[in-house]
Short mmCIF file of C-alpha atoms and ligand atoms in Angstrom, two decimals:
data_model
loop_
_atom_site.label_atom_id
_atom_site.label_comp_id
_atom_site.label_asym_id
_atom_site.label_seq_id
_atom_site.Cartn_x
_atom_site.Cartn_y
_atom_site.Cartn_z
CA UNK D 16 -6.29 4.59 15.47
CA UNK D 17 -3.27 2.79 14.53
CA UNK D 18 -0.37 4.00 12.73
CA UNK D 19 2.53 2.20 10.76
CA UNK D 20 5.12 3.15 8.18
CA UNK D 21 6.66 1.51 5.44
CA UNK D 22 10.22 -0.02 5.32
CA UNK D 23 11.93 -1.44 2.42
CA UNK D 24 13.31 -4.68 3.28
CA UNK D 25 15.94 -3.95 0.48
CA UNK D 26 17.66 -1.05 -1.33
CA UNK D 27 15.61 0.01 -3.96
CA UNK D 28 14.64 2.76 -6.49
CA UNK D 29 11.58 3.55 -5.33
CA UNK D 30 11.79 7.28 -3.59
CA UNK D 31 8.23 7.18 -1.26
CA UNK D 32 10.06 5.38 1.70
CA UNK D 33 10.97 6.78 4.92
CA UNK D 34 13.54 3.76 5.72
CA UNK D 35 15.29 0.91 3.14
CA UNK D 36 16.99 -2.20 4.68
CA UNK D 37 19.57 -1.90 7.56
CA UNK D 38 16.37 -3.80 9.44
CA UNK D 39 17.13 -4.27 13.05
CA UNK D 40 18.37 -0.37 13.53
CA UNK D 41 15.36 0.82 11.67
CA UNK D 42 12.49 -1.34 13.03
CA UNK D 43 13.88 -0.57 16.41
CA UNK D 44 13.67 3.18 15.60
CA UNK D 45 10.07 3.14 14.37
CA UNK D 46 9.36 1.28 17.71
CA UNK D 47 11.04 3.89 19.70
CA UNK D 48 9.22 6.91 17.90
CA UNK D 49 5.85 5.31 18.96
CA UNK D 50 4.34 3.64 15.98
CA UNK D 51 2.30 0.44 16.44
CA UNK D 52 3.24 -1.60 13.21
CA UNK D 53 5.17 -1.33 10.37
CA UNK D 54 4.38 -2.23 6.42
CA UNK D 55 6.98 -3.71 4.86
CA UNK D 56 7.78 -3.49 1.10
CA UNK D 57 9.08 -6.77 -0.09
CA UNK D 58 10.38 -7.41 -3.67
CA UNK D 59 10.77 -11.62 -3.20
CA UNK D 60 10.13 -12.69 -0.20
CA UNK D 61 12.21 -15.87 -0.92
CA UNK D 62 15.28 -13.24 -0.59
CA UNK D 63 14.56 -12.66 3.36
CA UNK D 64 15.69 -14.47 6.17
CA UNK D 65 12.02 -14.80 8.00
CA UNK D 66 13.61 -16.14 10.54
CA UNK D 67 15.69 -13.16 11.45
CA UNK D 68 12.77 -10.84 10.03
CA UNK D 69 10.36 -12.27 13.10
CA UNK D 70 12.66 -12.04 16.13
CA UNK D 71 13.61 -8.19 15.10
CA UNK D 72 9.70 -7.54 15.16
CA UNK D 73 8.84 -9.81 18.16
CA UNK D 74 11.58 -7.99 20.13
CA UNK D 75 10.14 -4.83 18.89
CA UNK D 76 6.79 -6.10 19.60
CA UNK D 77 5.76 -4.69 16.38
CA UNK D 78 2.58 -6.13 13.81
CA UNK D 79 2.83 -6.33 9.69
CA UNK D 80 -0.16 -4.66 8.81
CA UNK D 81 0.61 -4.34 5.05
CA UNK D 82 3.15 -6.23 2.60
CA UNK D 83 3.90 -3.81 -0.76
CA UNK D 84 5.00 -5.25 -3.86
CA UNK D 85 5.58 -2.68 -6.57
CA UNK D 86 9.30 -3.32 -6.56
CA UNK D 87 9.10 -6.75 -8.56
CA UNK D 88 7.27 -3.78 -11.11
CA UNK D 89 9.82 -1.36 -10.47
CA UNK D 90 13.11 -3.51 -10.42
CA UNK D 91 12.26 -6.97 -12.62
CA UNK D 92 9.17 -5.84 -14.66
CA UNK D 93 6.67 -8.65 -13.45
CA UNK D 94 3.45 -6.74 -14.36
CA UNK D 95 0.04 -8.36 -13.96
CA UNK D 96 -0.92 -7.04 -17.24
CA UNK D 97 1.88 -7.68 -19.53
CA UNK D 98 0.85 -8.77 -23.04
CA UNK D 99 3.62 -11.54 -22.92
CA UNK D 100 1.59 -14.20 -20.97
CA UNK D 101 4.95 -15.60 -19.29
CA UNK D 102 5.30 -12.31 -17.35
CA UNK D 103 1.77 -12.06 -16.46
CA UNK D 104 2.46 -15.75 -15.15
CA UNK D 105 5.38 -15.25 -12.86
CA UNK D 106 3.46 -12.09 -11.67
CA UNK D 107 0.71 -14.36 -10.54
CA UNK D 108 3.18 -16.36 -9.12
CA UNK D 109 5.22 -13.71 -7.28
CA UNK D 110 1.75 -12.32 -5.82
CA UNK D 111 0.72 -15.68 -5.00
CA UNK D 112 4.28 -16.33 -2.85
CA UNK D 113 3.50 -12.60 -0.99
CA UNK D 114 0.42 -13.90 -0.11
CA UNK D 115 2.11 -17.07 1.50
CA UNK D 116 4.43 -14.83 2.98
CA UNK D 117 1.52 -12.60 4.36
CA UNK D 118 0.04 -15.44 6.54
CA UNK D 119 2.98 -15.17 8.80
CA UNK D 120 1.66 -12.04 10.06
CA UNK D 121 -1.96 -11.87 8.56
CA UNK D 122 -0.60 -8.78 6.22
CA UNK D 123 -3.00 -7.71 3.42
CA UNK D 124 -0.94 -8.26 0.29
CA UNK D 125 -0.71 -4.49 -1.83
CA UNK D 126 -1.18 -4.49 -5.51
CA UNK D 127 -0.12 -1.24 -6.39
CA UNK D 128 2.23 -0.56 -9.31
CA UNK D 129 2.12 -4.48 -10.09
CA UNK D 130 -1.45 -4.16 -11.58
CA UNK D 131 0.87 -2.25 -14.92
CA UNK D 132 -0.22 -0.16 -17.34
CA UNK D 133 -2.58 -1.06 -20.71
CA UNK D 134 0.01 -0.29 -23.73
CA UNK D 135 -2.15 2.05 -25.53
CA UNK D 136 -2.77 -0.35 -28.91
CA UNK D 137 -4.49 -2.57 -26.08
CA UNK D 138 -7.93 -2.22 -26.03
CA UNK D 139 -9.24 -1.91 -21.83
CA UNK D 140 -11.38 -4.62 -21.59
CA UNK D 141 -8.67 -7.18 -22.26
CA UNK D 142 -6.26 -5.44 -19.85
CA UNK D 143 -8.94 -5.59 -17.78
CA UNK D 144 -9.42 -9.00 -18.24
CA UNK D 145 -6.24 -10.02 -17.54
CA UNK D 146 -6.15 -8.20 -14.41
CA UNK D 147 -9.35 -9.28 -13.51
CA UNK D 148 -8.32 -13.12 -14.09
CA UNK D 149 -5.19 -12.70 -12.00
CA UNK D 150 -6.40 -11.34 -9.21
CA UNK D 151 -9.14 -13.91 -8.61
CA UNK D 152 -6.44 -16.60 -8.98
CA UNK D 153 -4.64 -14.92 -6.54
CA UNK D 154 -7.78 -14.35 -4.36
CA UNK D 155 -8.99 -18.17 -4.97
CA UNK D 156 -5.56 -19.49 -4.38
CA UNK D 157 -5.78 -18.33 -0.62
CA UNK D 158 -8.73 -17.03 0.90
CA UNK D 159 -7.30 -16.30 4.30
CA UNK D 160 -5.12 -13.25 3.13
CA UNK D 161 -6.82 -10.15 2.00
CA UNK D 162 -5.75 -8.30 -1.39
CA UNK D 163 -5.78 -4.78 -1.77
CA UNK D 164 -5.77 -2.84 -4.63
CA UNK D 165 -4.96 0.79 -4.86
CA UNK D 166 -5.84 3.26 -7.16
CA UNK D 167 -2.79 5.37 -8.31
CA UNK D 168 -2.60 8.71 -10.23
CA UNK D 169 -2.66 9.05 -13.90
CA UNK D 170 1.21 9.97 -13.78
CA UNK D 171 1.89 6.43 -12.85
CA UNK D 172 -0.33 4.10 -14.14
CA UNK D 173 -3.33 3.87 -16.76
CA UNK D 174 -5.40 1.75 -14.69
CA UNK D 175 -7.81 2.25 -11.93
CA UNK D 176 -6.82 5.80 -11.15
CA UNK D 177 -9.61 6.42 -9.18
CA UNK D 178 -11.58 5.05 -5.76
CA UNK D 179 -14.39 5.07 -7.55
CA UNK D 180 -13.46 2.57 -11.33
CA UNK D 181 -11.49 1.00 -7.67
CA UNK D 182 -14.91 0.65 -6.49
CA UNK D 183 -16.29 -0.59 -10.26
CA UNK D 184 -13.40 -3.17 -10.82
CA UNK D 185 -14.05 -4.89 -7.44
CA UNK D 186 -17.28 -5.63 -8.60
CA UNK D 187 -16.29 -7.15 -11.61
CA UNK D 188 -13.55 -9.45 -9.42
CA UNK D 189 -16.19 -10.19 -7.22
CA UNK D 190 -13.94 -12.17 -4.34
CA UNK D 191 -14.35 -11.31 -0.77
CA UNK D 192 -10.94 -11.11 -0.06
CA UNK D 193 -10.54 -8.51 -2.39
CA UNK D 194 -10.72 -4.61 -1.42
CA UNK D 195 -9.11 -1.45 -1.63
CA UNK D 196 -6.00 0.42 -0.72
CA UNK D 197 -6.72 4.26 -0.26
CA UNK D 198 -3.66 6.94 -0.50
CA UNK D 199 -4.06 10.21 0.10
CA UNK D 200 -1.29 11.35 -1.75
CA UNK D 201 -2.81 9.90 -4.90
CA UNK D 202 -6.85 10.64 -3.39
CA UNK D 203 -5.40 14.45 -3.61
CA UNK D 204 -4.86 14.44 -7.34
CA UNK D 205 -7.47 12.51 -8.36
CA UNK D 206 -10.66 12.63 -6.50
CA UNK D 207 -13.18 15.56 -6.14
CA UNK D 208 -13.77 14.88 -2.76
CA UNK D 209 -11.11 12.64 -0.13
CA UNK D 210 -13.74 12.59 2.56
CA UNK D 211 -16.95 11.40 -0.06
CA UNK D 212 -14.38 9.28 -1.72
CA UNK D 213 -13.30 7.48 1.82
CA UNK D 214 -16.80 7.26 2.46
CA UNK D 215 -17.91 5.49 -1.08
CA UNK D 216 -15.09 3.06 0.14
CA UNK D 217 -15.84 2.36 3.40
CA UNK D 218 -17.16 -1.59 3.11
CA UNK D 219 -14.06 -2.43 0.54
CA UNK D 220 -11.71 -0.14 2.64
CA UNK D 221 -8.39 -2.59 3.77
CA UNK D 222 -5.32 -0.46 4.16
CA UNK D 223 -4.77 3.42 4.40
CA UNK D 224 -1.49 4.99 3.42
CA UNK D 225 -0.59 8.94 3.75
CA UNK D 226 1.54 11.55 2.54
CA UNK D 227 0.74 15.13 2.25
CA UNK D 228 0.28 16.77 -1.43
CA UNK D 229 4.11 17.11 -1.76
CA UNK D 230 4.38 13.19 -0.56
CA UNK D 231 6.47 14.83 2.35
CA UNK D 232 5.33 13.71 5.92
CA UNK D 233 2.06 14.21 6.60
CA UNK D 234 1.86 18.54 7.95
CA UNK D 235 4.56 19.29 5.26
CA UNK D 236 1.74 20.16 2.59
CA UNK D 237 -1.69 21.05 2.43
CA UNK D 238 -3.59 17.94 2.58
CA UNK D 239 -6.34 18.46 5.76
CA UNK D 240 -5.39 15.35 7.42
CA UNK D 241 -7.54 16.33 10.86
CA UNK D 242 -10.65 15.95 8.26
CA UNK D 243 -9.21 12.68 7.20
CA UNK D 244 -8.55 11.24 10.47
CA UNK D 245 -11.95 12.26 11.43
CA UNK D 246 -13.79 10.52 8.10
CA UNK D 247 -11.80 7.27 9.19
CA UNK D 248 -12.96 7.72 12.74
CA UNK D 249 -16.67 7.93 11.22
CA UNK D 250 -16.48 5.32 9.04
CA UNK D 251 -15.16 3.18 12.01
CA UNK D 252 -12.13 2.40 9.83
CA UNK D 253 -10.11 -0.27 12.01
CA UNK D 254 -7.26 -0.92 10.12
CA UNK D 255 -4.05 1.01 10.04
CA UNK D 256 -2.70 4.30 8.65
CA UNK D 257 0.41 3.79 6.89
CA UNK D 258 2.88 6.49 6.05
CA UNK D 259 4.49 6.04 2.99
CA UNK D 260 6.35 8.83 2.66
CA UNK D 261 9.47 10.48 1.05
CA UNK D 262 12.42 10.34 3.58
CA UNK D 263 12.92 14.14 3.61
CA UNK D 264 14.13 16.49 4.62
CA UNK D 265 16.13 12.85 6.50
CA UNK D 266 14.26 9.51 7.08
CA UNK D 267 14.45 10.25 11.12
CA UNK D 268 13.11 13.66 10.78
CA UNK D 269 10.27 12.63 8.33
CA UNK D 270 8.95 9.74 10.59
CA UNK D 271 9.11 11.37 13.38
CA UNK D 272 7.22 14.41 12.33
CA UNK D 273 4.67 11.89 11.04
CA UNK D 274 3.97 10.39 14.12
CA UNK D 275 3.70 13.53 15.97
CA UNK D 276 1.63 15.37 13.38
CA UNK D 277 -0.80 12.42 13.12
CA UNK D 278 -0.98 11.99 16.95
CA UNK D 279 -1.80 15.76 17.10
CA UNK D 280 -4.69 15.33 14.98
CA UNK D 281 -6.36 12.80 17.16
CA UNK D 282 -6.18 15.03 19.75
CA UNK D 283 -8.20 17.63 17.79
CA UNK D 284 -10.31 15.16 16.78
CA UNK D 285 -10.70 13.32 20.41
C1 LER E 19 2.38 2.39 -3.67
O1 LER E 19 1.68 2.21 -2.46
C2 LER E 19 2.07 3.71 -4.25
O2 LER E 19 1.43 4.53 -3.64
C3 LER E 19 2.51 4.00 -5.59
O3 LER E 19 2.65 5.38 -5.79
C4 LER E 19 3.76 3.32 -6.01
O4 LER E 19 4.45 4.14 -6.88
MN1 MN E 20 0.56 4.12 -1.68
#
C-alpha cells in the first residue's frame, strides 16, 4: 500500500493540511519520513513554477498521486454550480487547466469543495445538471486524466454527501474517467458502514484520503483504520492513501505519526 500526504503549494485558509508552501524543505521532509508520494493542493496552476516544482520531486524521487482544487472554492469562489453562468464557466476552465497540469505527473484531478453548494431556492435537478454538464466537459475535454469526485459531509456542502448518491451521480455522468474520492474523515459522519461503503465503491474507487474522526492524524481519534486498511487490501485497492490532515498538535509531529500509525497497521494486517 502506498501512502502520500497533501501539501499546499501556497498559503491558504484551508485548515486540513499537514504542510503549506515553503516546497523544497517540506517535500524533502515528507521524503525523509518515508512516504512514497505526495498530493498536492493547487489553487492555479498557472501561479507555479513547474519547472522548479519537478526537480524538487525528481530529487526527492517522489510521485503526484492526487492534485486538490478546493482553494479556487475557498479563496476566489469559482464553484461548478454557481447560478451566474460566468463563474460556472471559469470553473470549467480552471478544472480543465488542473487537468492539463495533471498530465505532468498522471495525477487524478480532485473535485471536492469546487462541485458548490445548491442555494436552497434552486431546485436539485438543475444543480445537478449543471454539475453533471461540467464534469463531462471536463471528462470529454481530456480523457487521459482521471476525475474524482468526493463526497463531503453535510456541514460543508449540500451535494453528494454520501458514497452512495457518489455512486448514483456517476451514473448519471456516465464518463469513464470519472470516479470517486473516498475520505474517511467525511465516510465517519456520514455513512452507516466505512467498510460496506468502501466496498459499494470499489470499481469507481480513484483516490483515498484519511484523517481520524477529529481530522487529527490518523491514531489521534477513533476511526478503526486497521479495518480500513484491511477493506482496501480486499478490495485490491491500488491507488494511494492520502493523509489530509490537520497539522496538529505541529505539521512534523502530525505527519510523522501518520506514517508510523499507518505503517503499524499493515503490519497487523500483513
Ligand atoms: C477535500 O479533500 C476535503 O476533504 C474537504 O473537506 C474540503 O473541505
Ligand atoms: Mn478529503
Amino acid at each position: 500500500m502506498k501512502f502520500s500526504i497533501v501539501l499546499s503549494t501556497q498559503p491558504t485558509a484551508f485548515s486540513a493540511l499537514a504542510y503549506k508552501g515553503q516546497l523544497s524543505e517540506n517535500i524533502s521532509k515528507i521524503k525523509m519520513y518515508g512516504y512514497d508520494g505526495i498530493e498536492l493542493a493547487v489553487r492555479d496552476p498557472k501561479l507555479l513554477d513547474l519547472t522548479q516544482l519537478n526537480s524538487v520531486l525528481k530529487k526527492n524521487n517522489l510521485p503526484v498521486p492526487a492534485l486538490g482544487t478546493g482553494q479556487a472554492y475557498g479563496e476566489e469562489g469559482l464553484s461548478l454550480t454557481h447560478t451566474d453562468k460566468e463563474i460556472r464557466e471559469k470553473a470549467i476552465d480552471r478544472i480543465k487547466s488542473q487537468m492539463k497540469f495533471a498530465e505532468n505527473f498522471n495525477a487524478v484531478v480532485i473535485i471536492g469543495l469546487m462541485r458548490g453548494k445548491r442555494e436552497l431556492d434552486l431546485s436539485h435537478e438543475i444543480v445537478e445538471s449543471w454539475l453533471i454538464e461540467a464534469l463531462s466537459e471536463c471528462a470529454s475535454s481530456n480523457e487521459k486524466i482521471n476525475i474524482a469526485i468526493e463526497p463531503i459531509n453535510r456541514y460543508e456542502t449540500n451535494l453528494i454527501n454520501t458514497v452512495n448518491s457518489g455512486l448514483l451521480f456517476l451514473e448519471k455522468v456516465n464518463k469513464k474517467n470519472v470516479g470517486l474520492l473516498l475520505d474517511t474523515f467525511h465516510m465517519n459522519i456520514e455513512e452507516p458502514s466505512i467498510v460496506e461503503s468502501i466496498h459499494n465503491a470499489k470499481e469507481k474507487l480513484f483516490h483515498f484520503h484519511v484523517a481520524d474522526s477529529n481530522r487529527w492524524y490518523p491514531g489521534a481519534g477513533h476511526i478503526d483504520f486497521n479495518t480500513i486498511l484491511g477493506t482496501l487490501r480486499e478490495i485490491k485497492y491500488t491507488g494511494f492513501v492520502s493523509a489530509e490532515i490537520l497539522p496538529l498538535p505541529d505539521s512534523d509531529t502530525s505527519a510523522k505519526r501518520t506514517i508510523d500509525f499507518l505503517h503499524s497497521c499493515l503490519q497487523i494486517n500483513k
